[in-house]
CSV table of C-alpha atoms in Angstrom, one decimal:
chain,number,residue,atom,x,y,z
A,98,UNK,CA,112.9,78.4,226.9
A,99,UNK,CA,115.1,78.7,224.1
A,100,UNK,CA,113.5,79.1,221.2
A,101,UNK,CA,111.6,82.6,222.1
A,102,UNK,CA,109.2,85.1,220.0
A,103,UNK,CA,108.0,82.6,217.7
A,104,UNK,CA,104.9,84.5,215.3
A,105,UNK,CA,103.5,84.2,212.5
A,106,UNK,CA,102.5,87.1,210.1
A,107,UNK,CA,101.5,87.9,206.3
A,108,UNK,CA,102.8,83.9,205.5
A,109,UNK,CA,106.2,84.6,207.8
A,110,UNK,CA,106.8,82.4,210.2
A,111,UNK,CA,109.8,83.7,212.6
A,112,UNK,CA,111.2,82.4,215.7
A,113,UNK,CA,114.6,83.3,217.7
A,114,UNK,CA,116.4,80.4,219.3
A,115,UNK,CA,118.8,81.5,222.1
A,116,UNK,CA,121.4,78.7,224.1
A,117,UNK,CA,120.7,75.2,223.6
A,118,UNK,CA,118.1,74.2,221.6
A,119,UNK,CA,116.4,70.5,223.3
A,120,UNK,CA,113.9,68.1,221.4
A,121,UNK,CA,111.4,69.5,223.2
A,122,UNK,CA,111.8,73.1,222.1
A,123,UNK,CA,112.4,71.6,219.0
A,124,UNK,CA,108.9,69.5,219.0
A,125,UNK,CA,106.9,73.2,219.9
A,126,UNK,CA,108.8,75.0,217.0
A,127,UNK,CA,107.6,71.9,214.9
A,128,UNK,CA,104.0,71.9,215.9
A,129,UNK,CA,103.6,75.9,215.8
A,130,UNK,CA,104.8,75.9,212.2
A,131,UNK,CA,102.7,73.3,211.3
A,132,UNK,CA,99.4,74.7,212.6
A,133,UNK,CA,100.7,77.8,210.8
A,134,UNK,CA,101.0,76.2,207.4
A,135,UNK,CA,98.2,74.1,208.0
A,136,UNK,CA,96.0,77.3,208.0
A,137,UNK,CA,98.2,79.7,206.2
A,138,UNK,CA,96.3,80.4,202.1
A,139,UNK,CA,99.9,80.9,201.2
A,140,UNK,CA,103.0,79.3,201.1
A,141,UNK,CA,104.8,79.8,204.5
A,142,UNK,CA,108.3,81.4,205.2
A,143,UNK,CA,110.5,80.6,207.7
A,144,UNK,CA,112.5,83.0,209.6
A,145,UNK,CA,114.6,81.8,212.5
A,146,UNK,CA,117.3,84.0,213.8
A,147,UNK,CA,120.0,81.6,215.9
A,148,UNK,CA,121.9,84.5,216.2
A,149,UNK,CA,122.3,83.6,220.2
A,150,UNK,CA,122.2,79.9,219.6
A,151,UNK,CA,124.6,78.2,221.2
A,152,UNK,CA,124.2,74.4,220.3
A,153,UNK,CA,121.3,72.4,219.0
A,154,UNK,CA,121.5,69.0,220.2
A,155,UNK,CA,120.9,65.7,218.9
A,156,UNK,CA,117.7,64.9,219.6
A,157,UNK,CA,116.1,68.5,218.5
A,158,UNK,CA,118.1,67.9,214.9
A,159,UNK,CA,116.5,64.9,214.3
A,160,UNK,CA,112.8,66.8,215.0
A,161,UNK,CA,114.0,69.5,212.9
A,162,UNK,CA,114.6,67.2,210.4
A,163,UNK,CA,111.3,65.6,210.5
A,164,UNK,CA,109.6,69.1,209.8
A,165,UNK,CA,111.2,69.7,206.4
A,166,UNK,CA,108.5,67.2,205.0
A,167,UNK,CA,105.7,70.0,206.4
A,168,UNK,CA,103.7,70.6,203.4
A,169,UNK,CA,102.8,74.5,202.2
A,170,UNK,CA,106.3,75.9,203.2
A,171,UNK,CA,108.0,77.5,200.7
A,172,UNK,CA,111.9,78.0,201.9
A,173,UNK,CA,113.7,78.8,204.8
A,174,UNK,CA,115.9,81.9,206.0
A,175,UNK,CA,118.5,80.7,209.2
A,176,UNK,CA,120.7,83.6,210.9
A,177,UNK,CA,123.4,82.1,212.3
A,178,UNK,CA,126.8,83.0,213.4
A,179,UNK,CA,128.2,80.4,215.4
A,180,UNK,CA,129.9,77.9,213.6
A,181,UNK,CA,128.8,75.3,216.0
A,182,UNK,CA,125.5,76.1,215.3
A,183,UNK,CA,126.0,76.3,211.4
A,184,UNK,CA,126.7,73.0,211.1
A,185,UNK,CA,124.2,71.7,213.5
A,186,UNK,CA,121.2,73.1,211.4
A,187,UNK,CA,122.7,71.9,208.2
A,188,UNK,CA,123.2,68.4,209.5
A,189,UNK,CA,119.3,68.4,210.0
A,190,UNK,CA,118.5,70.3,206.9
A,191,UNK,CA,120.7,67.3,204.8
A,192,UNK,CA,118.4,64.6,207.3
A,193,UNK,CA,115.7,65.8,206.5
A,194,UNK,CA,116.6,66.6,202.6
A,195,UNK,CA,114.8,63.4,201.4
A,196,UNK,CA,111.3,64.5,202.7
A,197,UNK,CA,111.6,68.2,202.1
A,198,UNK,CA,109.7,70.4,200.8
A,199,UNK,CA,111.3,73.3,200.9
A,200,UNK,CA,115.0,74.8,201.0
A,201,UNK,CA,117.3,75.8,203.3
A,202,UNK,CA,119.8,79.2,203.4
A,203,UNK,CA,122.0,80.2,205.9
A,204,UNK,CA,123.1,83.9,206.1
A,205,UNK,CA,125.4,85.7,208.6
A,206,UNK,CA,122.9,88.8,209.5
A,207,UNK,CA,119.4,88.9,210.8
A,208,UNK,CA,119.1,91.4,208.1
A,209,UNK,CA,120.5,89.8,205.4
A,210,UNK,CA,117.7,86.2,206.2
A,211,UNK,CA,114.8,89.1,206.9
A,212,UNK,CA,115.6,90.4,203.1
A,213,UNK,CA,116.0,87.0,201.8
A,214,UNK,CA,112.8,85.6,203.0
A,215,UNK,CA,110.9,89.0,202.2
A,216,UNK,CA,111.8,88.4,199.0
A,217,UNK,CA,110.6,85.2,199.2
A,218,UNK,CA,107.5,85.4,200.6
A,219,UNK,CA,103.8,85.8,198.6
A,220,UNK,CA,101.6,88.2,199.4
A,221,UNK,CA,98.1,86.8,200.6
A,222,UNK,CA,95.2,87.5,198.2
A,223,UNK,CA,93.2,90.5,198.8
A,224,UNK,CA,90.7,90.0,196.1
């Protein structure tokens, strides 16, 4: 499967896609993140490291797509170092730009999206 070690934690929502990335893994990643916001008391992050990603096809663009309409997502942090891959997930993100609720950034490091989306997130209130 693809899209591996998908979680959800203090309003982050991460997943790791590795090789080609199918409608249907697409259509899980979708569903998880919805239930996740759906539930979350904060804003959600998104997380994805396509680090190992090798192409995202056609039909799992358009789902991704789709999912920028989710409601309670705040933004979302893509690793990504193929350029294949680059363009593939902003080809969905400007799909899906009409609906969305949320932005899109693209960095070059795992470390550099984890920071990013850190920095992003809201704690949960503990009162």
């Amino acid at each position: 499967m693809p899209i591996l070690d998908m979680s959800f934690e203090n309003g982050m929502f991460f997943a790791r896609e590795v090789g080609t990335v199918d409608g249907n893994d697409a259509r899980k990643w979708v569903e998880a993140l919805q239930r996740c916001a759906k539930v979350s008391a904060t804003p959600v992050v998104i997380l994805v490291d396509a680090l190992h990603a090798t192409t995202i096809n056609a039909e799992a663009r358009r789902i991704f797509a789709q999912a920028a309409e989710t409601p309670n997502v705040r933004i979302a942090a893509i690793a990504c170092k193929d350029l294949r891959v680059t363009q593939q997930s902003r080809i969905a993100v400007l799909m899906g730009s009409v609906r969305s609720t949320h932005e899109t950034h693209f960095f070059d490091t795992l470390e550099e999206a984890t920071q990013f989306a850190r920095n992003h997130s809201v704690p949960a209130y503990s009162g």
